[in-house]
CSV table of C-alpha atoms and ligand atoms in Angstrom, one decimal:
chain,number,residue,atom,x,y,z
A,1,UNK,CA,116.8,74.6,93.3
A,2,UNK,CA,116.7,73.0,96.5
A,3,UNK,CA,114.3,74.1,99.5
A,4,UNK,CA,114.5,71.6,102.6
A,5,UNK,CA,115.8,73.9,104.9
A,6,UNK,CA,112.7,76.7,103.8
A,7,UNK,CA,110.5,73.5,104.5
A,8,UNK,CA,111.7,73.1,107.1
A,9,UNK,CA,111.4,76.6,108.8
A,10,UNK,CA,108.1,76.2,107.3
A,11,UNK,CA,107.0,73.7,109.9
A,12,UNK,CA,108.4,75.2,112.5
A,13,UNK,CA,106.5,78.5,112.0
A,14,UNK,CA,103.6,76.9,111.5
A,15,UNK,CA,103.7,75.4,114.9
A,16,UNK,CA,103.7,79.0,116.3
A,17,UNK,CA,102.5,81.7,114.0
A,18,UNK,CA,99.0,81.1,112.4
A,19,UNK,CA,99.7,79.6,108.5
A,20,UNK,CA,103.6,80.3,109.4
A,21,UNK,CA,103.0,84.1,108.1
A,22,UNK,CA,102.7,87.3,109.4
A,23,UNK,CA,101.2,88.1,106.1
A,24,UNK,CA,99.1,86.0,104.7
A,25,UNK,CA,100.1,86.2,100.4
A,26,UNK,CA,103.8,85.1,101.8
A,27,UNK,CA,102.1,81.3,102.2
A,28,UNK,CA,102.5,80.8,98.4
A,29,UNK,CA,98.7,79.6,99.2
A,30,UNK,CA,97.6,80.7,95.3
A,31,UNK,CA,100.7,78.9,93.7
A,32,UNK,CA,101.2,76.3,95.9
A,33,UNK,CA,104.7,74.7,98.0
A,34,UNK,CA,106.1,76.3,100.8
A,35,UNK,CA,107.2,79.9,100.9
A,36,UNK,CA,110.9,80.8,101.0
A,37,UNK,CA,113.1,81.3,103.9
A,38,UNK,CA,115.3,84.6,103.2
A,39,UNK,CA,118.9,85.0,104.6
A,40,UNK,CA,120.1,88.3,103.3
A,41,UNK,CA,119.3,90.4,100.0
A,42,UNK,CA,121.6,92.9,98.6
A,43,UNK,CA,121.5,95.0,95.3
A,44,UNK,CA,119.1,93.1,93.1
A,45,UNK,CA,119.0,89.7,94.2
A,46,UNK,CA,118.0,87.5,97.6
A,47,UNK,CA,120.1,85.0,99.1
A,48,UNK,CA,117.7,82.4,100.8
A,49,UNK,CA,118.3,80.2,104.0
A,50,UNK,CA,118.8,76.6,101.1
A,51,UNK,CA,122.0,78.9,99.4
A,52,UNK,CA,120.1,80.1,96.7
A,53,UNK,CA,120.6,83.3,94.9
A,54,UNK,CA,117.2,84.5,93.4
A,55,UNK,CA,116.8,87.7,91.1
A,56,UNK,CA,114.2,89.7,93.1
A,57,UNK,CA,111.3,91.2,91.3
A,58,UNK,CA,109.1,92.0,94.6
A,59,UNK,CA,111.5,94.3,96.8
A,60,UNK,CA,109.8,93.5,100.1
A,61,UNK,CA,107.0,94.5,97.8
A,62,UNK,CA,108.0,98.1,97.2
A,63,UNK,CA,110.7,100.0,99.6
A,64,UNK,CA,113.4,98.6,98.0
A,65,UNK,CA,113.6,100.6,94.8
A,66,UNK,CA,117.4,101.3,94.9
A,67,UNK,CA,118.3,97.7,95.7
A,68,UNK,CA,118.5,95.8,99.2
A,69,UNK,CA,120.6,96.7,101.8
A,70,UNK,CA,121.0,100.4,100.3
A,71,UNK,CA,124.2,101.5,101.6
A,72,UNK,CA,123.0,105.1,102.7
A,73,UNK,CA,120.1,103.6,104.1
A,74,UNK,CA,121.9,101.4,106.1
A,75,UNK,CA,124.7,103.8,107.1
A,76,UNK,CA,122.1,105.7,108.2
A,77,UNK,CA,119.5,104.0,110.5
A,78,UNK,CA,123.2,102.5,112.1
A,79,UNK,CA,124.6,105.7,113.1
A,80,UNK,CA,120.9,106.1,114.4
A,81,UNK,CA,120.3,103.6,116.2
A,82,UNK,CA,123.1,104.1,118.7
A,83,UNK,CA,121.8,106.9,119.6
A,84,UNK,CA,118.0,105.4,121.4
A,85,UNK,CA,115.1,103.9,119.1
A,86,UNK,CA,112.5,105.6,120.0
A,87,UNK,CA,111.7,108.5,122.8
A,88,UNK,CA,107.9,109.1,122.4
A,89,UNK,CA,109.0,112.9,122.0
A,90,UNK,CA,109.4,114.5,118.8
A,91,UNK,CA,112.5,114.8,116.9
A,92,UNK,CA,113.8,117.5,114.6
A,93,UNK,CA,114.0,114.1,111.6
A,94,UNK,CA,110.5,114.2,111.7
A,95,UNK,CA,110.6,117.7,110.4
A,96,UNK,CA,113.2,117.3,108.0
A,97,UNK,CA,111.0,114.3,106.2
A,98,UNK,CA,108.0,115.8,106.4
A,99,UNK,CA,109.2,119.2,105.0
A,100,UNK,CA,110.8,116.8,101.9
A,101,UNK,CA,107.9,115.0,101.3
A,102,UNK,CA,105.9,118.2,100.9
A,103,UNK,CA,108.2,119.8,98.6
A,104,UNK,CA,108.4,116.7,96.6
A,105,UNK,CA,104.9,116.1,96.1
A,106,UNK,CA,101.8,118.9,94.0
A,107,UNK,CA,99.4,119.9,96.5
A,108,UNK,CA,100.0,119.1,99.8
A,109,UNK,CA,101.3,121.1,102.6
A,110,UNK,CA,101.2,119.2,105.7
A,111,UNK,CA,101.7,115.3,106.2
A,112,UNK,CA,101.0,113.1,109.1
A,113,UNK,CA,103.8,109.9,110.1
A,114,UNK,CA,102.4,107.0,110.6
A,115,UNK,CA,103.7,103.2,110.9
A,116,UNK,CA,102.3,101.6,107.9
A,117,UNK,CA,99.7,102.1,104.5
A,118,UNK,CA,96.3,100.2,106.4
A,119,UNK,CA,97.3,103.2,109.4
A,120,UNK,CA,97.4,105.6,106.5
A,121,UNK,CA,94.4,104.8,104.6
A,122,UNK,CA,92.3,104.7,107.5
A,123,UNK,CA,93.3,107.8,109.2
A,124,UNK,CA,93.0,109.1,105.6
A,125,UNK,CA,89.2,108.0,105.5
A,126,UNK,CA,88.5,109.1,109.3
A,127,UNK,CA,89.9,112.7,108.6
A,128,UNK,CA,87.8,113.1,105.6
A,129,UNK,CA,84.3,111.9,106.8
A,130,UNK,CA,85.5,114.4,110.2
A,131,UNK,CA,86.3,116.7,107.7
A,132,UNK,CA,83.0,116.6,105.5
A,133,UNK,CA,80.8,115.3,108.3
A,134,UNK,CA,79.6,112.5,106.0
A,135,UNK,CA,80.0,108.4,106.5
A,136,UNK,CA,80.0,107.1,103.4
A,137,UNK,CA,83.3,106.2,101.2
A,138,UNK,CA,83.5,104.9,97.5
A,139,UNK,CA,86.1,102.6,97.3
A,140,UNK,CA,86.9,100.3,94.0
A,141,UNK,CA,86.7,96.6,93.5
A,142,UNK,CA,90.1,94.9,93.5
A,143,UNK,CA,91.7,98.7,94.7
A,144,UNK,CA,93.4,97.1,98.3
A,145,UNK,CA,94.0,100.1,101.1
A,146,UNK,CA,95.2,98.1,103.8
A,147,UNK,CA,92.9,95.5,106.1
A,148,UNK,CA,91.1,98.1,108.1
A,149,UNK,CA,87.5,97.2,108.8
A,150,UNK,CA,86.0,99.6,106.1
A,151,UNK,CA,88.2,98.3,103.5
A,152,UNK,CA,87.6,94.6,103.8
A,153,UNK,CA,84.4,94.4,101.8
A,154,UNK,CA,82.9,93.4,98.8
A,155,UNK,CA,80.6,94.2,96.1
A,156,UNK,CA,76.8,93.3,98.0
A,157,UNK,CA,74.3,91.4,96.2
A,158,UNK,CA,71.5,92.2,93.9
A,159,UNK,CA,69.7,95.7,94.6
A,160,UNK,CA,71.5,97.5,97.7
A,161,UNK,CA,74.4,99.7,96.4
A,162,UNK,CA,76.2,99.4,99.3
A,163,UNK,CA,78.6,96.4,99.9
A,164,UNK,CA,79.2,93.4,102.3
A,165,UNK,CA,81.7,92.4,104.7
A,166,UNK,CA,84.8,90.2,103.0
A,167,UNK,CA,85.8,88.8,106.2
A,168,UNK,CA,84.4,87.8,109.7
A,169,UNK,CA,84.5,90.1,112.2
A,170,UNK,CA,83.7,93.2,110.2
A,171,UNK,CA,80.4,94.0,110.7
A,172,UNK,CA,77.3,94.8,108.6
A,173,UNK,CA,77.6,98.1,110.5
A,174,UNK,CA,80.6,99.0,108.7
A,175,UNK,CA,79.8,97.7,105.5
A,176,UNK,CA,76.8,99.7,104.9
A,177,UNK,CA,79.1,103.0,104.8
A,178,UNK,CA,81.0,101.5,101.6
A,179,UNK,CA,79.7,101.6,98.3
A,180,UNK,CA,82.0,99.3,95.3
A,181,UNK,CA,82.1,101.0,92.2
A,182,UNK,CA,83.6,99.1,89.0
A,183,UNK,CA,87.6,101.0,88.5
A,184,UNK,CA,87.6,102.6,85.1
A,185,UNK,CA,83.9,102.9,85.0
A,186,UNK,CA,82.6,107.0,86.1
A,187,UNK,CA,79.2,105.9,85.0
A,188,UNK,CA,78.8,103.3,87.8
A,189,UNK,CA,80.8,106.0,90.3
A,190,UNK,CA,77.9,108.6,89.1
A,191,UNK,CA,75.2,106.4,90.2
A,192,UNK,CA,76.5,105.9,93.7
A,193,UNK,CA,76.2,109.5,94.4
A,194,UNK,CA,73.0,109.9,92.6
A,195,UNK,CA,71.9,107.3,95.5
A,196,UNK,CA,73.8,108.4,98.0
A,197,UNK,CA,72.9,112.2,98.0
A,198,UNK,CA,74.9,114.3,100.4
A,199,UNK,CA,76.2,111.3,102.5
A,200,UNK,CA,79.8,110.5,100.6
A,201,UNK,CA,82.7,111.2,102.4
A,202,UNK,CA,85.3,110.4,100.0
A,203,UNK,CA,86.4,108.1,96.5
A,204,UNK,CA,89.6,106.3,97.8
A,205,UNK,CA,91.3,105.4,94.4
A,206,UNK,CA,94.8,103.5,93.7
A,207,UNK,CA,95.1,106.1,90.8
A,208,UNK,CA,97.4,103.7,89.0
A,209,UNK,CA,95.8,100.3,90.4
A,210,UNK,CA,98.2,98.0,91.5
A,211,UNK,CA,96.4,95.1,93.8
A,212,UNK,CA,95.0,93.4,90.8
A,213,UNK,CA,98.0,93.6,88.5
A,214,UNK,CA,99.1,96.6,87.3
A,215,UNK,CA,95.8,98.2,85.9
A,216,UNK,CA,96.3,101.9,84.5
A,217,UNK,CA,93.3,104.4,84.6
A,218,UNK,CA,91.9,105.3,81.6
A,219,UNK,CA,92.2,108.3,79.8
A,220,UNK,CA,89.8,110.7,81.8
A,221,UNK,CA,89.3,108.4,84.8
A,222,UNK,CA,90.8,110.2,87.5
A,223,UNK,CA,89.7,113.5,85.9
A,224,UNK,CA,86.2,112.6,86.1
A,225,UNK,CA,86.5,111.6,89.7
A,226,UNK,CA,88.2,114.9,90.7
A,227,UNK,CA,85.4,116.1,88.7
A,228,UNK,CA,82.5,114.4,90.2
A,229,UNK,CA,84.1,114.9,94.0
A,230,UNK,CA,84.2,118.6,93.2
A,231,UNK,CA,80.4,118.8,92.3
A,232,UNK,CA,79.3,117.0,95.2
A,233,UNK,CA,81.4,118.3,97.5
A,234,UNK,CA,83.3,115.0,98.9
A,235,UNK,CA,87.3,114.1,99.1
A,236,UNK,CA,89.7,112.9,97.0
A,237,UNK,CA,91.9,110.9,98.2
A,238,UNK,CA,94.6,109.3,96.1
A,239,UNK,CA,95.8,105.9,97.8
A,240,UNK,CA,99.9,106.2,96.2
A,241,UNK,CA,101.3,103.9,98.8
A,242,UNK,CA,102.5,102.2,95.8
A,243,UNK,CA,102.9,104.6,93.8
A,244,UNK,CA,104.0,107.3,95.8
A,245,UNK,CA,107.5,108.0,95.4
A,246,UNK,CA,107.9,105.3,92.7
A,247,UNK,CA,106.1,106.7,89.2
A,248,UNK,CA,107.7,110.1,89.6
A,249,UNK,CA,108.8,112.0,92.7
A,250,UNK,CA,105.4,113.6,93.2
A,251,UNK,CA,103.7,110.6,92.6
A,252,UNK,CA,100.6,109.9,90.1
A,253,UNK,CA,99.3,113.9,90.6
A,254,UNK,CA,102.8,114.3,89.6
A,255,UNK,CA,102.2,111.4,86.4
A,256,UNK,CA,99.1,112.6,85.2
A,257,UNK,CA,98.7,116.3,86.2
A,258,UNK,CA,95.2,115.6,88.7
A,259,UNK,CA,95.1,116.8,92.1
A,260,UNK,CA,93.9,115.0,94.9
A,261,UNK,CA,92.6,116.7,97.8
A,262,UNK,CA,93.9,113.8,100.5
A,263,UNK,CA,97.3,111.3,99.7
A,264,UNK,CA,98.4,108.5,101.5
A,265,UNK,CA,101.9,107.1,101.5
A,266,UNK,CA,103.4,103.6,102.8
A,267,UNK,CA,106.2,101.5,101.3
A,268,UNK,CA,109.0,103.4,99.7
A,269,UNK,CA,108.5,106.3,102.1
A,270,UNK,CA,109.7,104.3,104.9
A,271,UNK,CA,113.2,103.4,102.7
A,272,UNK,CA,112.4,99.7,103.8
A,273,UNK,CA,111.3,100.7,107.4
A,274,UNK,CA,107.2,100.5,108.1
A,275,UNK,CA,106.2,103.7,107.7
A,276,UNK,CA,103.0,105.2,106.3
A,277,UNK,CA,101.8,109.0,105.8
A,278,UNK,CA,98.8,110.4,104.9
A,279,UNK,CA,98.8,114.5,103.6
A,280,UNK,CA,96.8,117.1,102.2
A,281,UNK,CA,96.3,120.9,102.6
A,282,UNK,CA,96.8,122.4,106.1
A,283,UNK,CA,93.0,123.3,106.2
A,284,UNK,CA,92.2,119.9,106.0
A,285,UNK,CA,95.1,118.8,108.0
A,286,UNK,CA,94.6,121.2,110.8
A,287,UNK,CA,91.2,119.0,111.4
A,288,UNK,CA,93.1,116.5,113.3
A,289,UNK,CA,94.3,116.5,116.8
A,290,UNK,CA,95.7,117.9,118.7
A,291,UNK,CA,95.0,121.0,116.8
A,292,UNK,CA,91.0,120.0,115.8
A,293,UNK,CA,88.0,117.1,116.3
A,294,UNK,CA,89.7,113.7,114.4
A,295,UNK,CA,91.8,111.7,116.8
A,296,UNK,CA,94.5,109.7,115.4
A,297,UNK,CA,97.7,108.9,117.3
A,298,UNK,CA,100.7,106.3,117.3
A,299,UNK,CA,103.1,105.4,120.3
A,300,UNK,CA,106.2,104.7,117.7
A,301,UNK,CA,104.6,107.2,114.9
A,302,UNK,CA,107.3,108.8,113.3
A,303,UNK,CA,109.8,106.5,114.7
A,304,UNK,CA,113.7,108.0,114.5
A,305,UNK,CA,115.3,105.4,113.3
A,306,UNK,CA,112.0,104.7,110.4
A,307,UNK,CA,112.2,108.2,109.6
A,308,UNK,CA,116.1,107.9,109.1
A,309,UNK,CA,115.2,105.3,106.7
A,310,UNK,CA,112.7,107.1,105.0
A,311,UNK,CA,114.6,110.6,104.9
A,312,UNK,CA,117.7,109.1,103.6
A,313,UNK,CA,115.4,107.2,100.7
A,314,UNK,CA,113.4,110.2,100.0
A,315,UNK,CA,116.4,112.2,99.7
A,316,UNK,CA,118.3,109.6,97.3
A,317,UNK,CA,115.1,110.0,94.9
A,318,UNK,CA,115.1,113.8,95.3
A,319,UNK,CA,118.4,114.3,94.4
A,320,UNK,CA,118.7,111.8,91.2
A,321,UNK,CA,115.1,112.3,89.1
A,322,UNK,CA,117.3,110.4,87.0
A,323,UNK,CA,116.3,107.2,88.5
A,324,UNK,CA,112.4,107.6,88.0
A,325,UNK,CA,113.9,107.2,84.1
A,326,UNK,CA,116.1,104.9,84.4
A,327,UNK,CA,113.3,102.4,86.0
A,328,UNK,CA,111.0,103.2,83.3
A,329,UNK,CA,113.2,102.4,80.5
A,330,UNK,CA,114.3,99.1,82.5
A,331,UNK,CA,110.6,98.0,82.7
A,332,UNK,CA,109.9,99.0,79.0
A,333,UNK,CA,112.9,96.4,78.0
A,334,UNK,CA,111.5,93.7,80.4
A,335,UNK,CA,107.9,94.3,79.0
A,336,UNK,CA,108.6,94.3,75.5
A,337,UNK,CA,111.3,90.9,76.0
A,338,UNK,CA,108.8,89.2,77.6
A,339,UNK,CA,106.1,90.5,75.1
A,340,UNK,CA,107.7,89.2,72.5
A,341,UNK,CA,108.8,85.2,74.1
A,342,UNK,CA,104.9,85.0,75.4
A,343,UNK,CA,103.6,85.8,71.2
A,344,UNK,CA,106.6,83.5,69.8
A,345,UNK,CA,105.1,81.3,72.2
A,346,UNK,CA,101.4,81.3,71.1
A,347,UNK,CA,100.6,82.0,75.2
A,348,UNK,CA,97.5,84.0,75.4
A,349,UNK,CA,98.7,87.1,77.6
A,350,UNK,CA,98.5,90.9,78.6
A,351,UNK,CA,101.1,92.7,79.9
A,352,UNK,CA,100.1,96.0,81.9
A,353,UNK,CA,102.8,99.0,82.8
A,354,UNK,CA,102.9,101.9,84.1
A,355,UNK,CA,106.6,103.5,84.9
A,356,UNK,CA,108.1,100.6,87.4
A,357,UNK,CA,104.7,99.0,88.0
A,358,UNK,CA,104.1,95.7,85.5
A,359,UNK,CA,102.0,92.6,85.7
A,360,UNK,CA,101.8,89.6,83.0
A,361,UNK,CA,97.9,88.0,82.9
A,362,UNK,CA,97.8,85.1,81.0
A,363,UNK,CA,94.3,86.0,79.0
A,364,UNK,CA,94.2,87.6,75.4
A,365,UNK,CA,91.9,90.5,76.5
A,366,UNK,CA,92.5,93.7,78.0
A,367,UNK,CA,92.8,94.0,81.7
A,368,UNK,CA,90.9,96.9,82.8
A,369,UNK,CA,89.4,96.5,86.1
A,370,UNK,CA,88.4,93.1,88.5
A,371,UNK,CA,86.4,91.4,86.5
A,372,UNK,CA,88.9,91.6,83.6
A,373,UNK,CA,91.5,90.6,86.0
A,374,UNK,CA,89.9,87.5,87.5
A,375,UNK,CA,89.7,86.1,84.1
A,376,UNK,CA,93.8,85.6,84.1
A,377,UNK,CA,94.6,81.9,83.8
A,378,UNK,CA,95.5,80.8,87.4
A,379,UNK,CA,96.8,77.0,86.4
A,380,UNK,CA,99.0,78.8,83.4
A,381,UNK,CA,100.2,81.3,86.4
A,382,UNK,CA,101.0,78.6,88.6
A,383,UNK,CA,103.2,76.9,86.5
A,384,UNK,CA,105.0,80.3,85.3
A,385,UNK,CA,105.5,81.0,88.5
A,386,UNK,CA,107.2,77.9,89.9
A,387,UNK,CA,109.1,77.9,86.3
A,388,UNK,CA,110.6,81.4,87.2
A,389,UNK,CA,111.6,80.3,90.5
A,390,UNK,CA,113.3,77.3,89.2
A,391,UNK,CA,115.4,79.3,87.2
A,392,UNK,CA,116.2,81.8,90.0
A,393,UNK,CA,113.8,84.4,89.9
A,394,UNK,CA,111.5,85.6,92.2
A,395,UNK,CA,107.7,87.2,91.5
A,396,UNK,CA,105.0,87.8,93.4
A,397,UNK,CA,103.5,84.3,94.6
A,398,UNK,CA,99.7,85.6,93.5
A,399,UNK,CA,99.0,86.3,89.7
A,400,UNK,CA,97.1,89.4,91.3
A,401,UNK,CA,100.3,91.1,92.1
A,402,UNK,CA,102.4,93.8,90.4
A,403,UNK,CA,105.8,93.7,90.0
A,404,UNK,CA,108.3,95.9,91.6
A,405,UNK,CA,111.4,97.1,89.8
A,406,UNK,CA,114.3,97.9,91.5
A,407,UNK,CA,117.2,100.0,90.0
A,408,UNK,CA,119.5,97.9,91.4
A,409,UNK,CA,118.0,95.6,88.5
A,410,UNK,CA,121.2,95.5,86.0
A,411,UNK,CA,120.5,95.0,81.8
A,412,UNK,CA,122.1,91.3,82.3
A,413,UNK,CA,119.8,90.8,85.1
A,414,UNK,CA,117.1,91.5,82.4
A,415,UNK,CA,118.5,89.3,79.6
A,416,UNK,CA,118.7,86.4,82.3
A,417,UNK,CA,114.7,87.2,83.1
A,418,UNK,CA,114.0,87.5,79.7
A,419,UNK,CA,115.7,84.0,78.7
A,420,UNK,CA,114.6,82.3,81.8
A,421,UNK,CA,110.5,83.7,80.3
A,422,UNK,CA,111.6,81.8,77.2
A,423,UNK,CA,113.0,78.7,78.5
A,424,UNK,CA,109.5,78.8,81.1
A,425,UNK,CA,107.5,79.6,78.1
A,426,UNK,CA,108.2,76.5,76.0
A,427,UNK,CA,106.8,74.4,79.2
A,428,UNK,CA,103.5,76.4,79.3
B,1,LIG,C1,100.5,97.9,100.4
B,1,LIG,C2,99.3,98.7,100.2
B,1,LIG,C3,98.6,99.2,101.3
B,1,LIG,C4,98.8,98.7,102.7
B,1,LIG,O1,100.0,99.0,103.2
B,1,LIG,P1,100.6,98.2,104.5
B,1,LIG,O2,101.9,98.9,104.8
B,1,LIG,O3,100.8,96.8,104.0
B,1,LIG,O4,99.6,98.2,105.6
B,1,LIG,C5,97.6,100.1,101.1
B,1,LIG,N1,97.3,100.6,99.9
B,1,LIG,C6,98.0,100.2,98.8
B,1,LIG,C7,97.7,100.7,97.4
B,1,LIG,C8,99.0,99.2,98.9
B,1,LIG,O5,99.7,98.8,97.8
């Protein structure tokens, strides 16, 4: 595969945009080389700007769960667009996908557009310590919600419970109102509240965790939280803007039968448009303006021609459950062909799924929350990585990313993945 015209676009970017990137994981900084210039995507696969055809496992890390350029989709933010972009006034659309979205996912009967999942999460966290007149949120190590302020810390040193700024320019202010709790561990989650009497908000969770590879809850995780947020009188709220809309219709309360008392949205929602959402039930709901106390507000919020997007995606998945099957068995097949290349092989490895989700870690042991995940052998990744690019196929340029299945994804697609592993593999 050739890339001097990506390179090349490369250096021009980086002239004007900071690193090149609007985001910074598209740098290929953990795998090294220069990221890839796209020209088009359709169906399965990208087409990039050197006239290479790559097998797409990311799907613009998400939306595109019924393939690029999805023909409904696209009909349908056209016929939209010609008639304005945006107004600034509502629209009867935003109706229409709100009152989808609530039908489609347990427990929630009002839901709030916004324009992507950081908006979500932290109107999400701002409406429940409103709501509960507390300050302090749990959140989990290696669990991302977007790069709001109150996200971007990290586990603080020693003694103090609560945790430290991950990035200049959020302040120790901020940080002292977010306590890091180990994922998978409601022993560790205990203690904080036992500390923290009376003060916490909220435990924003990725119920199916999916910013460190794809790391499952185990059995009696998410119950215990519910549990533990019920005796102490603090939020829920699930963070399923990637799994929302992905691992069944309603989601992981849908997956795994526990209720969350807030859910945020992003990604597929927006049917490849940015949109976020966060939702719960109208009492809580009605606690933001203009009916009560929380402000929260957006000048293209619930944008017509991203709610199009989203309403015509939402209503693709609504109409065929089928496909919520047809992803999991696809995944399954890809999990076990790989499985069984990486142990011909002798590579050390775990492979985690859930549904559509599925990340490969290149260490024996189980992968069960951040620590486990940090252990994954980065130089082994690198290579795998570049290896699967050279023979077409794209995955996530960080080895702490899931994969996203598309539909689109055909069973030859999957042979040629599954080969291409095995051909990788023998170079490891
Ligand atoms: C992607 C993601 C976000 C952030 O969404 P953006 O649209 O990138 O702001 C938040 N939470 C989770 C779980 C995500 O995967």
């Amino acid at each position: 595969m050739q890339y001097q015209r990506s390179s090349l676009l490369f250096s021009e970017a980086e002239k004007v945009i900071p690193g090149g990137v609007n985001s910074p994981v598209r740098a290929f900084k953990s795998v090294g080389g220069t990221p890839i210039y796209v020209k088009s995507a359709k169906g399965a696969y990208l087409y990039d700007e050197d006239g290479n055809k790559l097998i797409d496992y990311i799907n613009s890390w998400g939306p595109m769960i019924l393939g690029h350029a999805y023909q409904p989709v696209i009909d349908a933010i056209t016929e939209r667009a010609k008639k304005g972009t945006s107004f600034g006034m509502p629209t009867e659309l935003e109706t229409k996908i709100a009152t989808l979205a609530v039908s489609m996912v347990p427990n929630i009967e009002k839901i709030r557009f916004v324009n992507s999942g950081t908006e979500a999460c932290m109107s999400a966290i701002r409406l429940a310590r409103g709501f509960t007149n507390r300050d302090k949120i749990i959140k989990f190590a290696g669990c991302y919600h977007g790069h709001s302020d109150s996200f971007l810390i990290q586990a603080g040193s020693g003694a103090i419970t609560f945790g430290s700024p991950n990035s200049p320019g959020v302040t120790q202010g901020t940080a002292k109102d977010t306590l890091l709790a180990n994922y998978n561990d409601l022993e560790n989650v205990r203690s904080l509240f036992e500390a923290n009497k009376n003060q916490i908000a909220a435990i924003i969770v990725e119920p199916v965790a999916g910013n460190m590879g794809c790391i499952p809850p185990k059995k009696g995780f998410l119950e215990g939280l519910k549990e533990i947020c019920i005796e102490n009188q603090s939020l829920l709220i699930f963070d399923e803007v990637m799994t929302g809309f992905r691992l069944a219709k309603g989601g992981v309360q849908e997956l795994f039968g526990v209720d969350a008392d807030i859910v945020c949205f992003g990604k597929v929602i927006g049917g490849g448009l940015p949109v976020g959402a966060f939702a719960s039930r109208s009492e809580i709901m009605d606690y933001l303006a203009p009916l009560g106390p929380v402000y929260q507000a957006g000048t293209l919020s619930g944008n017509p021609l991203a709610m199009e997007a989203g309403l015509t995606m939402l209503t693709a998945l609504n109409n065929n459950p089928q496909v919520f099957k047809s992803l999991d068995e696809k995944t399954a097949y890809l999990d076990n062909g790989i499985r069984n290349i990486l142990l011909k092989n002798n590579i050390d490895h775990t492979i985690n799924r859930v549904g559509s989700m599925i990340s490969v870690h290149f260490d024996a042991n189980p992968v069960t929350d951040f620590e486990s995940a940090k252990n994954g052998d980065n130089e082994t990744f690198k290579k795998f990585f570049h290896g699967m690019l050279h023979q077409g196929i794209y995955i996530a340029p960080s080895a702490y990313e899931s994969w996203f299945i598309t539909d689109a994804l055909t069973y030859d697609d999957l042979d040629f993945t599954i080969n291409a592993v095995d051909l990788v593999a023998k170079k490891l």
